[in-house]
XYZ file of N, CA and C in Angstrom:
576
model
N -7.984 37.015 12.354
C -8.720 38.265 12.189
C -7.953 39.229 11.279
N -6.801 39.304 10.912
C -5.780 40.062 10.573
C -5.995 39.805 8.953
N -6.571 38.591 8.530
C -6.988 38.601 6.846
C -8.031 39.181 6.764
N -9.414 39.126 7.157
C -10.470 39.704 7.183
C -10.642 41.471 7.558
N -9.316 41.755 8.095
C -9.027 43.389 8.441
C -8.329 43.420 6.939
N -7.701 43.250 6.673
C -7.149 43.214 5.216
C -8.138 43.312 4.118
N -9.111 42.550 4.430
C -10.262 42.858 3.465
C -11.258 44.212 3.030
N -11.702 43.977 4.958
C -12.316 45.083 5.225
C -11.158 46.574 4.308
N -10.124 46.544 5.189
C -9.459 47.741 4.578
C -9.402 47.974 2.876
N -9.703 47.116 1.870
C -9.048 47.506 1.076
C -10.612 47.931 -0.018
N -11.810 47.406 1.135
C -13.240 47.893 0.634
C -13.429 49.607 1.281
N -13.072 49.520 2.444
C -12.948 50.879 3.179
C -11.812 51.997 1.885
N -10.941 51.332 1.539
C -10.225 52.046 0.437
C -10.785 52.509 -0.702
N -11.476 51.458 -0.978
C -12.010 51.811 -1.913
C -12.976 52.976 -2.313
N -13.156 53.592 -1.044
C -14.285 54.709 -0.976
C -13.097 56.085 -0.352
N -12.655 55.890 0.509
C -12.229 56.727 1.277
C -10.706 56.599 1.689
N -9.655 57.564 1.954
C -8.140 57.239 2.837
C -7.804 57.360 3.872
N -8.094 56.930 4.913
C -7.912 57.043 6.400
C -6.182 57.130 6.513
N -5.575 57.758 7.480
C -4.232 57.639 7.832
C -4.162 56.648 8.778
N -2.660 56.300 9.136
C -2.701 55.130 10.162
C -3.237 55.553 11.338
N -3.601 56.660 11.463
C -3.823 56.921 12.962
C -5.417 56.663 13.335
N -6.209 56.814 11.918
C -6.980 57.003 11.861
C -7.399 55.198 11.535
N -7.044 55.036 10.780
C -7.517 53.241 10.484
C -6.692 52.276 11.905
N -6.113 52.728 12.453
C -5.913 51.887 13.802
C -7.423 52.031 14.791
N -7.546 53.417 15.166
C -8.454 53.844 15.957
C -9.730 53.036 15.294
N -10.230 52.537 13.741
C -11.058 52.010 13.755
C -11.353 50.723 13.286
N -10.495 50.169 13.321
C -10.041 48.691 13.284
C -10.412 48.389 14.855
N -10.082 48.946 15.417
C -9.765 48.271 16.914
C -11.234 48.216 17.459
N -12.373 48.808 16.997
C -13.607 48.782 17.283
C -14.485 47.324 16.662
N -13.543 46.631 15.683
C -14.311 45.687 15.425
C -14.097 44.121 15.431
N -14.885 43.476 16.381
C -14.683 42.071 16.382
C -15.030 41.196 15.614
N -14.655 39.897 15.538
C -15.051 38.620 15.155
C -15.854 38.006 15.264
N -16.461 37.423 14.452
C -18.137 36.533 14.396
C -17.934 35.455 13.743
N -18.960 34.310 14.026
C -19.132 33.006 13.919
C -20.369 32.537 14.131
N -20.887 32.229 12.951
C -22.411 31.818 12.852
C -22.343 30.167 12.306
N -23.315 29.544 13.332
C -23.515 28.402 12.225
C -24.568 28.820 10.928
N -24.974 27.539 10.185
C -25.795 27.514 8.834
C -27.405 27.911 9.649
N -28.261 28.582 9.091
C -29.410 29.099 9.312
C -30.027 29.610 11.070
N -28.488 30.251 11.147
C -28.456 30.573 12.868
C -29.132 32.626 12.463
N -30.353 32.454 13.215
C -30.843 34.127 13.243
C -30.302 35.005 13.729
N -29.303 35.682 12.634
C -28.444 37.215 13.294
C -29.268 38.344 13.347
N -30.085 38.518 13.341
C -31.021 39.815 13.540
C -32.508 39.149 13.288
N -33.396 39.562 14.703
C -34.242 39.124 14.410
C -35.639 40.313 14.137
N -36.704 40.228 13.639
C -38.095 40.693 13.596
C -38.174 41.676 14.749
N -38.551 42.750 14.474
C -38.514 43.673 15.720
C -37.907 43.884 16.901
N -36.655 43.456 16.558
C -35.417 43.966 17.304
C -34.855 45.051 16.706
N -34.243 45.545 18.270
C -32.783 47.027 17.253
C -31.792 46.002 17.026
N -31.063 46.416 15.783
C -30.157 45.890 15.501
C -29.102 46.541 15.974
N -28.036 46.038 16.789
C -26.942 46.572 17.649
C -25.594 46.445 16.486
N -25.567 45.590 15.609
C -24.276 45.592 14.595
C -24.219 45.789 12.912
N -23.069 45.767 12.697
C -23.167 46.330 11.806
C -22.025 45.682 11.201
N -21.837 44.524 9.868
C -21.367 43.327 9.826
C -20.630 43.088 8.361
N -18.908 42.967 8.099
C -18.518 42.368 7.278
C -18.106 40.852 7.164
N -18.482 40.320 6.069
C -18.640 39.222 5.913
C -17.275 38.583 5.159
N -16.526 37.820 5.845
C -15.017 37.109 5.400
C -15.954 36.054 4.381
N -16.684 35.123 5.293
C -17.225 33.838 4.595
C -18.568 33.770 4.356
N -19.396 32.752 3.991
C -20.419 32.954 4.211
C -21.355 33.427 3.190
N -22.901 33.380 3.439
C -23.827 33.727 3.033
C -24.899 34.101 3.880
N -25.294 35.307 3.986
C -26.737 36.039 4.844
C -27.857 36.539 4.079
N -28.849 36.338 4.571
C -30.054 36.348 3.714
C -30.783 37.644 4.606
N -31.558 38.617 3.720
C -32.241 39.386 4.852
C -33.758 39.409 4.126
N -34.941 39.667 5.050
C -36.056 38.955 4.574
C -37.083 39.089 5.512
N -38.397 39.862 4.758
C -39.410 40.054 5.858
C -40.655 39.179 6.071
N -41.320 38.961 6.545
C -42.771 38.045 6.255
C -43.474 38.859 6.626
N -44.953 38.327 5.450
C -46.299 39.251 5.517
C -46.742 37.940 5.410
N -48.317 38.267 6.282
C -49.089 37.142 5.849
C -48.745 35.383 5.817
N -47.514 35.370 6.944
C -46.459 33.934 6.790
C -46.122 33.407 6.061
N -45.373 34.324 5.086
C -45.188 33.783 3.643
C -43.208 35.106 3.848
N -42.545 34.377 3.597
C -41.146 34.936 3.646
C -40.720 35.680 2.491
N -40.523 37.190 2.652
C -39.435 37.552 1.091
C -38.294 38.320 1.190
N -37.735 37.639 0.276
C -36.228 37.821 0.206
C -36.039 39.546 -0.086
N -35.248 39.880 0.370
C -34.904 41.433 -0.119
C -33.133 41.882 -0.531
N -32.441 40.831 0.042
C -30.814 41.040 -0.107
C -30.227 40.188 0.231
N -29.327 39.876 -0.689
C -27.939 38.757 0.206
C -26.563 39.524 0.658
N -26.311 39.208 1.397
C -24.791 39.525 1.824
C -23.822 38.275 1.637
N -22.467 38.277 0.704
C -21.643 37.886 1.160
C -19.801 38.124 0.881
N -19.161 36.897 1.150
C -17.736 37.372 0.844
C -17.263 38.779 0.222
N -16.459 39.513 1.318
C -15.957 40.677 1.159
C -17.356 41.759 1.075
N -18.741 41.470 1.784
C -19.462 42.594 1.693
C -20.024 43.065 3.135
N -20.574 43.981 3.064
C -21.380 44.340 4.499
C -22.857 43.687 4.421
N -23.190 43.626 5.584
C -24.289 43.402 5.772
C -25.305 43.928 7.145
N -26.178 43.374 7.378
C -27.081 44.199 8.926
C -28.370 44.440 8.257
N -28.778 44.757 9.514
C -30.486 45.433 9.278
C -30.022 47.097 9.239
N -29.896 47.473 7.998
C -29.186 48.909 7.812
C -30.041 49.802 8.446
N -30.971 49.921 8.200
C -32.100 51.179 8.474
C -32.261 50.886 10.574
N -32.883 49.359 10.881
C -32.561 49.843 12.530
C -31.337 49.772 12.964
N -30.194 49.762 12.360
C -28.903 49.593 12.768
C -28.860 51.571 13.244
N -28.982 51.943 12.017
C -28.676 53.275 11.617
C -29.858 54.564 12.676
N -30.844 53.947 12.548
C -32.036 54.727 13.562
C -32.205 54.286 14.955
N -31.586 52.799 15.488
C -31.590 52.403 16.570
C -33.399 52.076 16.713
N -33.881 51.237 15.526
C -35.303 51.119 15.984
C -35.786 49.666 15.870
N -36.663 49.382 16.409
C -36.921 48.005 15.817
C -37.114 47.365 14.249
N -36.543 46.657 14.322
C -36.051 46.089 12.602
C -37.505 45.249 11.867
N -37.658 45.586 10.798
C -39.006 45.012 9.755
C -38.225 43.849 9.048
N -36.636 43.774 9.603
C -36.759 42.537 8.569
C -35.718 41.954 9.679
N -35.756 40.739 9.197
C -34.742 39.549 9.681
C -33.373 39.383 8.822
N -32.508 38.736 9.777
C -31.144 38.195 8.655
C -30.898 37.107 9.330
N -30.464 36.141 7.976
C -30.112 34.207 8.804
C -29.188 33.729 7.638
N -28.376 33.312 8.231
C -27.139 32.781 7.686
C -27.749 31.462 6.942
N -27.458 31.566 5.653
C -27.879 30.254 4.925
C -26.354 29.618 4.501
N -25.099 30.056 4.774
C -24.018 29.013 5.128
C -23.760 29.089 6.240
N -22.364 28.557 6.808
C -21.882 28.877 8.035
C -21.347 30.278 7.575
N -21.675 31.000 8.157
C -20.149 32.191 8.015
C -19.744 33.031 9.096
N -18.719 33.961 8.540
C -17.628 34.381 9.413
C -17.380 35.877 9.020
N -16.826 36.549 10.064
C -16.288 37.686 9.616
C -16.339 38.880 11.234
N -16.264 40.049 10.565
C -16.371 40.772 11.764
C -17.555 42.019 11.569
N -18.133 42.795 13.154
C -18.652 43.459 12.877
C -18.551 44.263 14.241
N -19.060 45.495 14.087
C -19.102 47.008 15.049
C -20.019 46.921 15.478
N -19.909 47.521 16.767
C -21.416 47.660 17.642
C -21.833 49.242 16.699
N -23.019 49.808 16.934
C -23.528 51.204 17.056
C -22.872 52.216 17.635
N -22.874 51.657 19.001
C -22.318 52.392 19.808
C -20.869 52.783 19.576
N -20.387 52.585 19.237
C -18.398 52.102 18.449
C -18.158 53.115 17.516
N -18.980 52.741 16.419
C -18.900 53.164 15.283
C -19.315 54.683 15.219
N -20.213 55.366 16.064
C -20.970 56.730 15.489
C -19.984 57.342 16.346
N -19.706 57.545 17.339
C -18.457 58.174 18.057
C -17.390 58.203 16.483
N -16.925 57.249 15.847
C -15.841 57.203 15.037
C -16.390 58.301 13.651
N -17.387 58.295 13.628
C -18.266 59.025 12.648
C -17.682 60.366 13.197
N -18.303 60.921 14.007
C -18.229 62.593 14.670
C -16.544 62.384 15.433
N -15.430 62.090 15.578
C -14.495 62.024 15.448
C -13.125 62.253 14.159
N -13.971 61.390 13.181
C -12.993 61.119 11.860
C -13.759 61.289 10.996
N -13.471 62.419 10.236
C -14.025 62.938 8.751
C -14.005 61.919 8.149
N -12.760 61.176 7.849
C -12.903 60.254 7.072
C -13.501 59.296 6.799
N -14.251 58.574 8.211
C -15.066 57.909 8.832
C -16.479 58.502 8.503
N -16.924 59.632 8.436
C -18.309 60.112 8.332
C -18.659 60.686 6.838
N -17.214 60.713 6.209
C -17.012 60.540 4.124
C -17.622 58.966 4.467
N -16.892 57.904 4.791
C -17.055 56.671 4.020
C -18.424 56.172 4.372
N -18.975 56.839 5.371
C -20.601 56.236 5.530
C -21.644 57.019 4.847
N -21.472 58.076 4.625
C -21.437 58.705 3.227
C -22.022 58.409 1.686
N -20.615 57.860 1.786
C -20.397 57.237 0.087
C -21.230 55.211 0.290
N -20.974 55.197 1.839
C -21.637 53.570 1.574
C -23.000 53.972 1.655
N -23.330 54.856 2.264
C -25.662 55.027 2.278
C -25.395 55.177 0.998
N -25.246 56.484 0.416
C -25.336 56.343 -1.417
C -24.970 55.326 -2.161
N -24.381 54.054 -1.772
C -24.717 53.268 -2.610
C -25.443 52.102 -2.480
N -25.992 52.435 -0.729
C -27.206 51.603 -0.673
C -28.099 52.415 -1.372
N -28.370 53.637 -0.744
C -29.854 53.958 -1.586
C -29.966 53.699 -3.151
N -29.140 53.845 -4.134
C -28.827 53.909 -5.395
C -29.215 52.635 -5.551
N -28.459 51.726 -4.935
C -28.966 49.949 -5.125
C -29.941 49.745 -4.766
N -31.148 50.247 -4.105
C -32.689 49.876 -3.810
C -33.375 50.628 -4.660
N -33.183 52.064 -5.279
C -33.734 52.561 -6.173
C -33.519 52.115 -7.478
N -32.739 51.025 -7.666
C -32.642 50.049 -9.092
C -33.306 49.060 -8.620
N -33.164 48.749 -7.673
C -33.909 47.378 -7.177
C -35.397 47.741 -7.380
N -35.912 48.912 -6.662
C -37.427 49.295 -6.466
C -37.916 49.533 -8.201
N -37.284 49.709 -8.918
C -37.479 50.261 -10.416
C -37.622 48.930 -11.292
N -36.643 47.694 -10.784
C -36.678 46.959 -11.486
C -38.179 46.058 -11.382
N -38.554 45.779 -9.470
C -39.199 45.212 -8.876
C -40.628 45.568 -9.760
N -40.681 46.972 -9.694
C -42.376 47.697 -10.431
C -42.261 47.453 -11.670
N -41.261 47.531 -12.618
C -41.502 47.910 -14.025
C -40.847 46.889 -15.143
N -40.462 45.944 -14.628
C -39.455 44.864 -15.324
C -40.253 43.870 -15.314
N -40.330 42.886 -16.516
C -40.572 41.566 -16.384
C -39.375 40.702 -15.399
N -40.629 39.556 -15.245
C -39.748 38.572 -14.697
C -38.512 38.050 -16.070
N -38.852 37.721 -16.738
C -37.442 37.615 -17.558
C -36.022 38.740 -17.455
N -36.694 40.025 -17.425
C -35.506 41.060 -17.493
C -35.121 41.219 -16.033
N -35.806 40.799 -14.827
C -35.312 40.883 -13.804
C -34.263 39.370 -13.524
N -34.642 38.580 -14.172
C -33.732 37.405 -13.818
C -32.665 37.899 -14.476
N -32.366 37.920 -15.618
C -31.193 38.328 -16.770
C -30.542 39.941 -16.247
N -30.955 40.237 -15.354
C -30.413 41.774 -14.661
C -29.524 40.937 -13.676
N -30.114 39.582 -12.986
C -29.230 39.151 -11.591
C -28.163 38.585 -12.246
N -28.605 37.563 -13.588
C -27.444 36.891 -14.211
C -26.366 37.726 -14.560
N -26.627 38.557 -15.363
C -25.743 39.698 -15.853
C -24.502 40.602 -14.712
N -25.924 40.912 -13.579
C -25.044 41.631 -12.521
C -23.968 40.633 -11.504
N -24.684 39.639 -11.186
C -24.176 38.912 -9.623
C -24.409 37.060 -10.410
N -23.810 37.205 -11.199
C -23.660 35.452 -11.703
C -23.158 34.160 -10.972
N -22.543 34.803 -9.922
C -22.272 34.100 -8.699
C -23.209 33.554 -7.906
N -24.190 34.276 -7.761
C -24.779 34.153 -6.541
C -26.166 33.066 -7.053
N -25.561 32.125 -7.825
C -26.799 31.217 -8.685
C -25.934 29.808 -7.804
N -24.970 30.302 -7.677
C -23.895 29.387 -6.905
C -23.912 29.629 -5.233
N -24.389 30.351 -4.880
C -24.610 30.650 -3.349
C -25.832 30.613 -2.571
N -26.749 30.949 -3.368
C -28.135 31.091 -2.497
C -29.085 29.807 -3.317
N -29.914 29.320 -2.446
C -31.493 28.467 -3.445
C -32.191 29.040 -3.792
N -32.330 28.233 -5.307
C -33.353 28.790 -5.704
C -34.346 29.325 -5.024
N -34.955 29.234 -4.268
C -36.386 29.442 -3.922
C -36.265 30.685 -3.479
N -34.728 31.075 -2.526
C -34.639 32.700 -2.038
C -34.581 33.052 -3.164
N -33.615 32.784 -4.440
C -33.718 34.268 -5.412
C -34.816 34.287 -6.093
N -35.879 33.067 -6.400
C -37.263 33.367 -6.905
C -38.003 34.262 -6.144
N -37.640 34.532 -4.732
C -38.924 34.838 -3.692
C -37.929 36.839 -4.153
N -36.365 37.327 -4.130
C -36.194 38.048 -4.488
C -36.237 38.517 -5.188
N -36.455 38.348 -6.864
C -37.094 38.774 -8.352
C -38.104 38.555 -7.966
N -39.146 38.662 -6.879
C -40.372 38.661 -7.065
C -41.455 37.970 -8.097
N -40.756 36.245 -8.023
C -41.308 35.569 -9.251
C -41.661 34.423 -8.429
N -42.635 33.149 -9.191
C -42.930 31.739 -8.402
C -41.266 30.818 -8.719
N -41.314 29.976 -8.050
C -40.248 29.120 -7.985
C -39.959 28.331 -9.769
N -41.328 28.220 -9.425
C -41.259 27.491 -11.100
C -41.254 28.235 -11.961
N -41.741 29.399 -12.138
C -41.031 30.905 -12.944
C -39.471 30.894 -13.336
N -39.001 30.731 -11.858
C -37.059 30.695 -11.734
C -36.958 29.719 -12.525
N -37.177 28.655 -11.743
C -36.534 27.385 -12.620
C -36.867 27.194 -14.080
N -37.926 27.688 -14.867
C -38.104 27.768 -16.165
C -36.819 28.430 -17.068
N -36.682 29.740 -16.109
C -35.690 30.662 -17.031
C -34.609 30.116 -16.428
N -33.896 29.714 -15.224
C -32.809 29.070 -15.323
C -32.623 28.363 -16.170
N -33.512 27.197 -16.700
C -33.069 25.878 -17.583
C -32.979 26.358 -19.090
N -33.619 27.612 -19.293
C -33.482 27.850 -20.808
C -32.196 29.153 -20.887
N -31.490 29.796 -19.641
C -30.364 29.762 -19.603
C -29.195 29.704 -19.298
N -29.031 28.598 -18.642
C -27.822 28.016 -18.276
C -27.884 26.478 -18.939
């Protein structure tokens, strides 16, 4: 657990400086997790009780209409993840998350974490600076989703997250650019 706190800390750094007194007190709030491959960590109209960094791994989060599945985000290595919005409101969740590797890492209850919020400034800076850069990342996402071709939305993922052509199937990141499968695979083959 002591590499994956290492991690966590140096993403927590990256936003904010907690003192030791202060990064002990919130270290100690968060445990260890272990998922197998396509095991459901948050399901469809549940509250989501955690709130989750990812050591290993790959998490998919993803709603269905009409029984048809779409992708909306991946989580992995060295990132957070959860059903942010019922994590954060304590309400029942519109979307699901399922591990499409095995993975690993640690995560905070609710209950843990908002005490540490109204306790430690520093703690209620860094959640802060992490909503603003969720919202910022869905308001590119929502901009790209309405007003972008499927070509400029594929070449936005290549460009941004070139990795993740190596982590997830095709079929999730077709169903996330909001394109058909055979759409993806067209523009994959003409560039890569």
């Amino acid at each position: 657990m002591e590499e994956v706190l290492q991690q966590l800390e140096k993403k927590v750094r990256s936003l904010v400086q907690p003192n030791d007194q202060e990064w002990q007190a919130f270290t100690q709030k968060w445990r260890p997790f272990s998922f197998d491959k396509n095991h459901r960590v948050s399901n469809l109209g549940e509250v989501e009780p955690y709130f989750y960094f990812i050591s290993e791994g790959v998490i998919r989060g993803y709603f269905i209409k009409n029984g048809e599945e779409f992708n909306i985000g991946f989580s992995y290595h060295d990132e957070y993840s959860g059903v942010y919005d019922s994590f954060m409101l304590q309400k029942p969740s519109q979307y699901a998350l399922e591990t499409l590797t095995e993975t690993s890492g640690i995560r905070i209850k609710y209950r843990d974490l908002m005490p540490l919020f109204d306790q430690y400034k520093v703690f209620e800076r860094w959640g802060r600076l992490f909503n603003q850069s969720i919202l910022v990342g869905f308001g590119v996402f929502i901009q790209s989703i309405l007003a972008d071709s499927a070509e400029e939305r594929f070449n936005r993922l290549m460009d941004q997250s070139p990795h993740i052509f190596q982590l997830v199937p095709q079929k999730h990141l077709a169903s996330y650019l909001g394109m058909s499968a055979e759409t993806f695979s067209r523009m994959r083959k003409k560039t890569m």
